[in-house]
XYZ file of C-alpha atoms in Angstrom:
620
model
C 100.025 -81.422 59.841
C 103.351 -82.755 58.580
C 105.936 -83.782 61.235
C 109.408 -84.808 60.064
C 111.349 -87.811 61.357
C 108.386 -90.134 61.541
C 109.180 -92.761 58.851
C 112.482 -94.413 59.871
C 110.741 -97.554 61.067
C 110.534 -98.920 57.530
C 114.231 -98.560 56.752
C 117.687 -99.666 57.978
C 119.012 -96.700 59.972
C 122.678 -96.787 60.998
C 123.134 -100.457 61.919
C 126.077 -100.877 59.554
C 127.510 -97.363 59.479
C 126.876 -96.470 63.117
C 125.467 -93.119 61.974
C 122.460 -91.384 63.733
C 120.328 -91.407 60.594
C 117.154 -90.093 62.246
C 118.967 -87.010 63.516
C 120.607 -86.423 60.152
C 117.264 -86.737 58.296
C 115.587 -84.419 60.784
C 118.254 -81.765 60.260
C 117.936 -82.108 56.494
C 114.143 -81.846 56.739
C 114.297 -78.830 59.043
C 116.035 -77.000 56.223
C 113.604 -78.375 53.654
C 110.528 -77.240 55.615
C 111.564 -73.582 56.001
C 109.459 -72.527 52.948
C 106.544 -74.562 54.362
C 106.808 -72.856 57.771
C 106.991 -69.412 56.179
C 103.928 -70.153 54.073
C 102.092 -71.489 57.132
C 102.906 -68.239 58.952
C 101.655 -66.228 55.975
C 98.407 -68.223 55.872
C 97.782 -67.799 59.623
C 98.312 -64.053 59.409
C 95.980 -63.836 56.415
C 93.364 -65.798 58.371
C 93.667 -63.351 61.260
C 93.240 -60.472 58.835
C 90.053 -62.079 57.536
C 88.693 -62.248 61.080
C 89.687 -58.605 61.698
C 87.909 -57.468 58.530
C 84.828 -59.471 59.515
C 84.848 -57.855 62.952
C 84.979 -54.442 61.256
C 82.089 -55.407 58.979
C 80.110 -56.530 62.024
C 80.737 -53.206 63.776
C 79.439 -51.236 60.781
C 76.483 -53.610 60.417
C 75.491 -53.144 64.076
C 75.669 -49.365 63.645
C 73.597 -49.545 60.465
C 70.983 -51.806 62.058
C 70.636 -49.450 65.014
C 70.398 -46.162 63.130
C 69.383 -46.931 59.533
C 66.708 -49.606 59.835
C 62.983 -48.843 59.613
C 62.363 -51.961 61.713
C 63.888 -50.022 64.639
C 61.604 -46.954 64.611
C 62.790 -45.578 67.957
C 66.383 -45.136 66.688
C 66.005 -45.016 62.897
C 67.755 -41.771 61.933
C 66.381 -41.964 58.369
C 62.845 -41.305 59.610
C 61.710 -37.817 60.573
C 59.431 -39.277 63.259
C 62.521 -40.332 65.236
C 63.343 -36.655 65.782
C 59.809 -35.521 66.547
C 58.722 -36.047 70.120
C 56.017 -34.117 71.936
C 54.896 -33.468 75.482
C 51.187 -33.927 76.204
C 49.259 -32.444 79.111
C 45.673 -33.640 79.695
C 43.076 -32.135 81.977
C 41.626 -35.633 82.546
C 42.435 -39.264 81.795
C 39.667 -39.575 79.215
C 41.816 -39.008 76.123
C 45.301 -39.564 74.726
C 46.933 -37.915 71.723
C 49.802 -38.632 69.321
C 51.165 -36.118 66.806
C 51.489 -37.694 63.346
C 52.302 -34.554 61.382
C 54.746 -31.983 62.724
C 52.883 -29.201 60.887
C 50.032 -29.108 63.407
C 48.263 -25.759 63.518
C 47.389 -25.760 67.225
C 49.111 -26.502 70.505
C 45.879 -26.562 72.524
C 42.738 -28.625 71.849
C 39.406 -28.706 73.673
C 37.320 -31.865 73.373
C 33.708 -32.364 74.449
C 32.713 -36.045 74.211
C 28.971 -36.676 74.205
C 28.953 -40.355 73.270
C 31.561 -43.098 72.791
C 31.569 -45.474 69.859
C 30.497 -48.958 70.947
C 30.243 -52.425 69.476
C 26.985 -54.213 68.860
C 26.537 -56.486 71.890
C 24.394 -59.448 72.867
C 24.750 -60.603 76.468
C 22.919 -62.859 78.890
C 19.850 -61.231 80.428
C 20.550 -63.063 83.694
C 23.138 -65.334 85.293
C 23.255 -68.546 83.275
C 24.687 -71.093 85.728
C 22.499 -73.214 87.987
C 23.156 -73.500 91.710
C 25.081 -76.490 93.034
C 22.342 -79.103 93.423
C 22.965 -82.679 94.519
C 21.660 -85.528 92.381
C 21.090 -87.850 95.341
C 19.798 -87.456 98.884
C 22.262 -86.485 101.554
C 23.734 -89.161 103.847
C 24.151 -87.238 107.094
C 25.416 -90.344 108.864
C 28.361 -90.567 106.498
C 29.369 -86.911 106.837
C 30.904 -86.935 110.312
C 34.501 -85.652 110.002
C 34.204 -85.654 106.197
C 36.864 -83.314 104.749
C 36.220 -81.420 101.530
C 37.887 -78.502 99.694
C 35.788 -75.364 99.337
C 36.870 -72.459 97.098
C 35.035 -69.139 97.325
C 36.027 -66.581 94.669
C 39.496 -68.077 94.413
C 40.093 -68.418 98.172
C 40.551 -72.120 98.933
C 40.076 -73.810 102.338
C 39.984 -77.371 103.629
C 36.856 -77.771 105.786
C 35.735 -80.679 107.961
C 32.044 -81.361 108.426
C 31.299 -82.030 112.094
C 28.734 -81.470 114.828
C 28.662 -77.699 115.362
C 25.356 -77.151 117.214
C 25.800 -79.664 120.026
C 23.366 -82.252 118.709
C 24.372 -85.887 118.430
C 23.984 -86.144 114.638
C 25.214 -84.126 111.637
C 22.430 -81.923 110.290
C 21.828 -79.291 107.638
C 22.481 -76.667 110.305
C 25.918 -78.184 111.044
C 26.931 -77.927 107.369
C 25.802 -74.284 107.291
C 27.743 -73.512 110.479
C 30.879 -75.173 109.065
C 30.676 -72.912 105.972
C 30.040 -69.837 108.123
C 33.027 -70.601 110.318
C 35.312 -71.119 107.311
C 34.346 -68.047 105.298
C 32.110 -65.895 107.500
C 28.355 -65.894 107.846
C 26.029 -64.681 105.114
C 28.304 -65.747 102.221
C 27.520 -69.386 101.435
C 23.922 -70.592 101.568
C 23.197 -74.302 102.177
C 19.654 -75.573 101.576
C 17.847 -78.897 101.470
C 14.982 -79.779 99.148
C 13.447 -83.229 99.223
C 16.482 -84.608 101.004
C 18.876 -83.192 98.395
C 21.372 -80.474 99.256
C 21.920 -77.239 97.401
C 24.852 -74.815 97.707
C 25.167 -71.275 96.369
C 26.504 -67.842 97.242
C 24.028 -65.716 99.171
C 22.201 -62.943 97.309
C 23.834 -59.522 97.688
C 26.716 -61.081 99.640
C 29.300 -59.854 97.157
C 30.438 -63.447 96.667
C 30.150 -65.189 93.329
C 32.013 -68.364 92.413
C 31.721 -71.405 94.690
C 33.496 -74.728 94.114
C 33.284 -77.947 96.155
C 35.899 -80.676 95.633
C 36.795 -84.031 97.163
C 34.731 -87.061 98.168
C 31.254 -85.567 97.796
C 29.313 -88.851 97.754
C 27.734 -88.465 101.194
C 26.634 -84.941 100.219
C 24.697 -86.514 97.350
C 26.963 -85.584 94.394
C 28.093 -88.056 91.733
C 31.289 -86.187 90.780
C 34.284 -85.053 92.825
C 33.979 -81.414 91.755
C 30.925 -79.162 91.472
C 30.563 -75.402 90.937
C 27.925 -72.693 90.620
C 29.789 -71.307 87.593
C 30.341 -72.726 84.153
C 33.527 -74.655 83.462
C 34.474 -73.661 79.907
C 36.274 -76.990 79.443
C 32.993 -78.883 79.934
C 31.107 -80.155 76.907
C 27.874 -78.389 75.986
C 25.787 -81.297 77.234
C 27.528 -81.228 80.653
C 27.236 -77.491 81.346
C 25.542 -76.651 84.667
C 22.910 -74.275 83.218
C 19.714 -72.895 84.692
C 18.020 -73.584 81.404
C 19.055 -77.069 80.261
C 20.519 -77.185 76.768
C 18.770 -79.185 74.072
C 20.132 -80.447 70.754
C 18.676 -81.617 67.476
C 18.051 -85.298 66.794
C 21.694 -85.723 65.796
C 22.991 -84.189 69.012
C 24.061 -81.012 67.241
C 23.722 -77.231 67.587
C 22.894 -75.483 64.307
C 23.008 -71.709 64.295
C 23.824 -68.674 62.208
C 25.570 -65.515 63.438
C 25.823 -62.529 61.100
C 25.052 -64.825 58.184
C 27.790 -67.338 59.066
C 26.606 -70.955 59.423
C 27.935 -72.686 62.543
C 27.537 -76.275 63.740
C 28.684 -77.842 66.998
C 28.424 -81.285 68.546
C 26.959 -81.696 72.011
C 30.420 -83.026 72.962
C 32.184 -79.793 71.979
C 33.572 -77.803 74.889
C 32.230 -74.329 75.631
C 35.765 -72.976 75.164
C 35.950 -74.474 71.658
C 32.519 -73.088 70.789
C 33.428 -69.563 71.907
C 36.749 -69.582 70.065
C 35.198 -70.937 66.863
C 32.375 -68.405 66.876
C 34.861 -65.582 67.566
C 37.077 -66.639 64.668
C 34.497 -67.452 62.019
C 31.821 -64.822 62.722
C 34.269 -61.920 63.214
C 33.031 -61.306 66.750
C 34.328 -61.794 70.280
C 32.493 -64.325 72.442
C 33.413 -64.574 76.134
C 32.191 -65.940 79.434
C 32.478 -63.732 82.547
C 32.568 -65.904 85.655
C 32.124 -62.869 87.907
C 28.807 -61.811 86.403
C 28.025 -65.339 85.170
C 27.155 -64.017 81.714
C 27.939 -64.946 78.126
C 28.686 -62.017 75.804
C 29.060 -61.686 72.040
C 30.204 -58.358 70.602
C 31.354 -57.172 67.202
C 35.063 -56.539 66.719
C 34.339 -53.134 65.182
C 32.489 -50.219 66.712
C 29.992 -47.842 65.177
C 26.307 -47.591 64.365
C 26.820 -49.621 61.198
C 27.727 -52.719 63.183
C 24.956 -55.183 64.059
C 24.503 -58.718 65.358
C 21.994 -61.175 63.953
C 21.235 -64.658 65.325
C 19.178 -67.646 64.324
C 19.096 -71.240 65.549
C 17.345 -74.384 64.336
C 16.632 -77.536 66.348
C 18.636 -76.522 69.452
C 18.444 -73.881 72.166
C 22.003 -72.673 72.823
C 21.011 -68.993 72.591
C 18.049 -69.446 74.913
C 20.114 -71.521 77.363
C 22.565 -68.613 77.500
C 19.617 -66.164 77.933
C 20.762 -64.193 74.879
C 17.466 -62.765 73.714
C 18.258 -59.098 73.009
C 20.915 -57.258 70.979
C 22.168 -53.757 71.653
C 23.187 -52.062 68.397
C 26.543 -50.327 68.063
C 26.793 -46.552 68.189
C 29.109 -43.847 66.848
C 31.449 -41.544 68.699
C 29.998 -38.045 68.947
C 32.315 -35.277 70.104
C 33.338 -31.664 69.507
C 36.957 -30.652 68.831
C 37.423 -26.922 69.414
C 33.671 -26.540 68.896
C 33.593 -28.520 65.622
C 31.298 -31.553 65.744
C 32.770 -34.915 64.764
C 30.938 -38.223 64.338
C 33.186 -41.271 63.923
C 32.650 -45.020 64.030
C 35.712 -45.516 66.267
C 36.962 -43.879 69.434
C 40.313 -43.164 67.781
C 40.374 -40.514 65.076
C 42.800 -38.111 63.423
C 42.375 -34.412 62.852
C 44.878 -31.643 62.181
C 47.807 -34.093 62.262
C 46.930 -35.389 65.744
C 45.469 -38.815 66.558
C 43.086 -38.677 69.527
C 41.956 -41.765 71.450
C 38.870 -41.138 73.608
C 37.969 -43.392 76.520
C 35.200 -41.593 78.404
C 32.386 -39.071 78.019
C 33.068 -35.541 79.217
C 35.266 -32.501 78.646
C 39.046 -32.615 78.310
C 41.741 -30.126 77.314
C 44.937 -31.259 75.556
C 48.105 -29.140 75.436
C 50.858 -30.252 73.045
C 54.418 -28.928 72.997
C 57.486 -29.963 71.041
C 59.984 -31.902 73.176
C 63.269 -30.198 72.314
C 65.128 -32.195 74.974
C 64.242 -35.440 73.215
C 65.608 -34.186 69.886
C 68.779 -33.018 71.621
C 69.202 -36.411 73.327
C 68.581 -38.242 70.039
C 71.297 -36.313 68.228
C 73.771 -36.590 71.127
C 73.251 -40.355 71.392
C 73.851 -40.783 67.667
C 76.999 -38.628 67.773
C 78.341 -40.579 70.761
C 77.860 -43.916 69.018
C 79.260 -42.568 65.749
C 82.348 -41.292 67.585
C 82.800 -44.638 69.327
C 82.741 -46.440 65.994
C 85.112 -43.983 64.309
C 87.512 -44.072 67.260
C 87.599 -47.862 67.236
C 88.460 -47.855 63.535
C 91.094 -45.151 63.943
C 92.733 -47.033 66.809
C 92.793 -50.153 64.656
C 94.318 -48.311 61.707
C 96.999 -46.726 63.900
C 98.193 -50.012 65.405
C 101.675 -50.756 64.079
C 102.605 -54.326 63.381
C 105.477 -55.749 65.460
C 107.370 -57.954 63.017
C 109.250 -59.605 65.879
C 105.989 -61.375 66.702
C 104.914 -63.633 63.878
C 102.289 -66.368 63.940
C 103.658 -69.521 65.557
C 104.284 -72.667 63.574
C 102.993 -76.039 64.721
C 106.473 -77.050 65.841
C 106.916 -73.843 67.865
C 103.598 -74.341 69.667
C 104.685 -77.855 70.690
C 107.357 -76.383 72.972
C 105.115 -73.669 74.539
C 102.394 -73.622 77.186
C 98.848 -72.527 76.356
C 99.369 -69.288 78.275
C 102.595 -68.561 76.393
C 100.865 -69.208 73.085
C 97.973 -66.904 74.004
C 100.292 -64.069 75.051
C 102.428 -64.438 71.939
C 99.487 -64.497 69.551
C 97.817 -61.501 71.217
C 100.933 -59.508 70.373
C 101.196 -61.050 66.911
C 97.649 -59.883 66.122
C 98.501 -56.234 66.775
C 98.406 -54.134 63.620
C 96.446 -56.572 61.466
C 94.778 -53.655 59.657
C 97.559 -51.108 60.061
C 96.817 -48.164 57.685
C 94.339 -50.290 55.726
C 93.314 -48.417 52.581
C 89.803 -49.863 52.487
C 88.818 -48.756 55.979
C 90.574 -45.405 55.625
C 88.606 -44.725 52.419
C 85.352 -45.609 54.200
C 86.058 -43.242 57.101
C 86.957 -40.452 54.685
C 83.677 -40.976 52.793
C 81.754 -40.795 56.058
C 83.492 -37.539 56.966
C 82.725 -35.986 53.565
C 79.114 -37.187 53.747
C 78.554 -35.172 56.915
C 80.103 -31.913 55.740
C 78.949 -31.501 52.163
C 76.001 -29.040 52.035
C 72.561 -30.568 51.515
C 70.984 -29.046 48.433
C 67.872 -27.053 49.318
C 68.580 -27.154 53.064
C 69.235 -23.884 54.876
C 71.511 -25.420 57.544
C 74.813 -27.260 57.745
C 76.068 -29.475 60.532
C 78.490 -26.796 61.715
C 75.696 -24.218 61.889
C 73.819 -26.299 64.451
C 76.920 -26.706 66.633
C 78.457 -29.977 65.410
C 82.029 -29.868 64.089
C 84.966 -32.273 63.659
C 87.892 -32.529 66.039
C 90.510 -32.829 63.299
C 91.720 -35.754 61.219
C 94.423 -36.776 63.713
C 91.748 -37.457 66.326
C 89.798 -39.560 63.881
C 87.483 -36.823 62.634
C 85.233 -37.360 65.627
C 82.242 -35.084 65.940
C 82.241 -32.414 68.638
C 78.999 -30.881 69.912
C 78.607 -27.320 71.113
C 75.632 -28.112 73.348
C 74.466 -24.522 73.779
C 74.556 -23.891 70.043
C 72.758 -27.153 69.289
C 70.026 -26.475 71.862
C 69.533 -22.984 70.451
C 69.247 -24.359 66.920
C 66.697 -26.931 68.068
C 64.562 -24.246 69.710
C 64.536 -22.045 66.603
C 65.000 -24.395 63.644
C 63.880 -27.919 64.584
C 62.155 -28.525 61.237
C 65.287 -27.479 59.328
C 67.406 -29.790 61.484
C 65.118 -32.719 60.733
C 65.372 -31.881 57.023
C 69.184 -31.659 57.255
C 69.294 -35.196 58.647
C 66.443 -36.957 56.832
C 65.827 -35.203 53.483
C 65.549 -37.887 50.766
C 66.917 -37.315 47.278
C 64.254 -36.032 44.911
C 65.947 -37.455 41.812
C 66.897 -40.870 43.234
C 64.954 -41.494 46.482
C 64.802 -44.652 48.531
C 67.203 -46.756 50.556
C 68.095 -49.443 48.002
C 68.898 -47.656 44.746
C 72.236 -45.918 45.394
C 74.578 -48.851 44.676
C 72.988 -49.471 41.285
C 73.342 -45.858 40.121
C 76.028 -44.521 37.816
C 78.744 -42.307 39.297
C 77.002 -39.185 37.972
C 73.658 -40.317 39.393
C 75.264 -41.082 42.756
C 76.737 -37.567 42.828
C 73.286 -36.066 42.235
C 71.713 -38.279 44.908
C 74.407 -37.394 47.433
C 74.053 -33.646 46.861
C 70.277 -33.800 47.347
C 69.912 -36.176 50.288
C 70.206 -35.536 54.012
C 73.176 -36.512 56.143
C 71.749 -39.757 57.458
C 70.865 -41.006 53.977
C 74.439 -40.216 52.930
C 75.885 -42.192 55.825
C 73.497 -45.009 55.029
C 74.729 -45.031 51.418
C 78.338 -45.226 52.629
C 77.618 -48.172 54.927
C 75.686 -49.916 52.146
C 78.594 -49.386 49.750
C 80.861 -51.318 52.104
C 78.780 -53.881 53.983
C 75.614 -54.544 51.954
C 74.827 -58.254 51.706
C 72.474 -57.601 48.763
C 73.854 -57.775 45.217
C 73.621 -54.670 43.081
C 72.751 -54.563 39.369
C 76.239 -55.919 38.573
C 75.868 -58.815 41.026
C 78.274 -57.335 43.562
C 77.758 -57.005 47.312
C 79.355 -54.334 49.500
C 83.089 -53.814 48.987
C 84.031 -55.124 52.428
C 81.629 -58.064 52.179
C 83.038 -59.003 48.767
C 86.453 -59.042 50.428
C 85.708 -60.923 53.681
C 81.986 -61.744 54.019
C 80.171 -61.962 57.335
C 81.484 -64.518 59.812
C 79.682 -67.887 59.689
C 77.559 -66.599 56.808
C 77.172 -67.758 53.214
C 78.798 -64.492 52.102
C 82.023 -65.633 53.816
C 82.318 -68.677 51.544
C 82.161 -66.484 48.422
C 84.518 -63.751 49.655
C 87.880 -63.188 47.958
C 89.839 -63.642 51.178
C 88.137 -66.941 51.993
C 88.807 -68.216 48.488
C 92.437 -67.126 48.833
C 92.707 -68.974 52.146
C 91.311 -72.115 50.549
C 93.982 -71.833 47.869
C 96.670 -71.411 50.509
C 95.346 -74.446 52.355
C 95.581 -76.494 49.151
C 99.153 -75.278 48.613
C 100.098 -76.299 52.158
C 98.712 -79.786 51.564
C 100.797 -80.120 48.394
C 103.870 -78.848 50.245
C 103.266 -81.420 52.982
C 103.099 -84.169 50.394
C 106.382 -82.938 48.869
C 108.036 -82.910 52.307
C 106.866 -86.410 53.069
C 108.209 -87.582 49.719
C 111.583 -85.917 50.337
C 111.855 -87.462 53.780
C 111.058 -90.873 52.327
C 113.764 -90.394 49.667
C 116.356 -89.421 52.310
C 115.619 -92.556 54.300
C 115.736 -94.669 51.148
C 119.172 -93.220 50.276
C 120.539 -93.842 53.755
C 119.027 -97.317 53.702
C 120.728 -98.058 50.389
C 124.007 -96.800 51.841
C 123.589 -99.023 54.876
C 122.876 -102.006 52.633
C 126.001 -101.282 50.572
C 128.222 -100.835 53.653
C 126.838 -104.043 55.103
C 127.666 -105.880 51.866
C 131.206 -104.458 51.818
C 131.695 -105.462 55.440
C 130.649 -109.013 54.612
C 133.105 -109.216 51.716
C 135.900 -107.785 53.878
C 135.240 -110.379 56.547
C 135.345 -113.129 53.948
C 138.693 -111.920 52.532
C 140.144 -111.618 56.018
C 139.115 -115.187 56.739
C 141.341 -116.406 53.879
C 144.466 -115.249 55.721
C 143.694 -116.755 59.059
């Protein structure tokens, strides 16, 4: 930013003449910089206009994204499914239904489900984990006041082993009594076999997973954590199984599931094995700690789905007790007395998708949700009116020419608050009566009120009219008339809003059409497609067949977007910035010349003074 009066230090300024050269140069430069200041004001105002246009483009883009984007199915007004909502009443929880075609022939369905579709399943024939058995003999003498952590089905307690039966030494009975006191009797069973302890949940106790943690050396364990359930992070060779796992001579598991060859090292974790089998064999393999079973099931249901296993040199399948396979089966049901056999529990008939979850009888009553359609239309109208009103308010703002953008010099003498207040007033009326936005609003208004070819209704006939141009052509809803139209003509209303053009369908072709083709498309398509075409005309970021984006985007681009750099306004601002730099250079050069001229004058006056003094000295 150029500041005048900053270069006097290199020149003689008033020593001979006694003149205030700096002040004189500043006054001269203040006059010289008037064109610069005016151009700076013009550039700042143009920059504000760019931001205002970009804000307008963002408003339209948000509206378009909300109501004209198939990625937002719940609000996409181009899709007929957005308008079609139904109420469902079920006689039981065994089924759900979704209407996929509004032309359903029935409103009541009776289902009789004899058999559900299932996957082919192979599961453990028995619990696979071994009890908690110590490797070494128990050291009762070292157990007095020994604290360990015991977790029973997720409930964790710190327990201290001590004399509980009044004897002088810790015994097996004391350990049992400690467990009974901590969790209740009949839940944890402690046994001794050959001097080695064993822990497990009692049969039919309702308890399942038991974990011991801490210093377990005196109890005879060689690790600080033991459990009667598999730890899926353990390697295959370390799993606590009833049937020990064996591997081939290379320490590997070699197997085939549904024709897929699989190979695992003895060091692979059970979790890795299950995930790999699930991914590669197109099945789901899981471990259920509650039932202590391994299960493999096909991802698809139906009688055509099977499971086949084979294993060579190892015994993973036997160790998991997976010896039998239950084949998949089909869904068998009757819909209004008509028998259906399907491979999945979800099927479509008569434009309705049914999802069955249990065997038995169920009645389904379906009714059109007119309230939802009413709410959908009202919400759209409200948001449309908000957008139109915002634009109309912007267009009606009159510019106050007494408030112009501040120059750099003016800001120097003002506080931040004063600058903010001034500029807020200076920004009023940036788009006063803007032709571009007024044309867009007029196109939107016409789009809503031109008849849709082949449609029996107009917007006014369903109770939606405009409130006059002076009020911004906002839409006004006669709620009673709209509700009545929905009750009697819901299909026609959906067509009025969503009918695509037969001659030029789609959501991307309009901007590349000729004017005659656009006229045909507009006459044939529904109101929402027309509004979409208008928004695309102005704010599309995609180039048409001529390489042009939307009119507004060509002008201003989106803020902080590549389109901004290529917009006409941004390019114009860059040109203005270059002009300001050249004007600054010219001002600096002029200031330098003024100081040089005054310096030359001072040098001349100084020389004349010296000569005068010399002449005067001759007469002394």
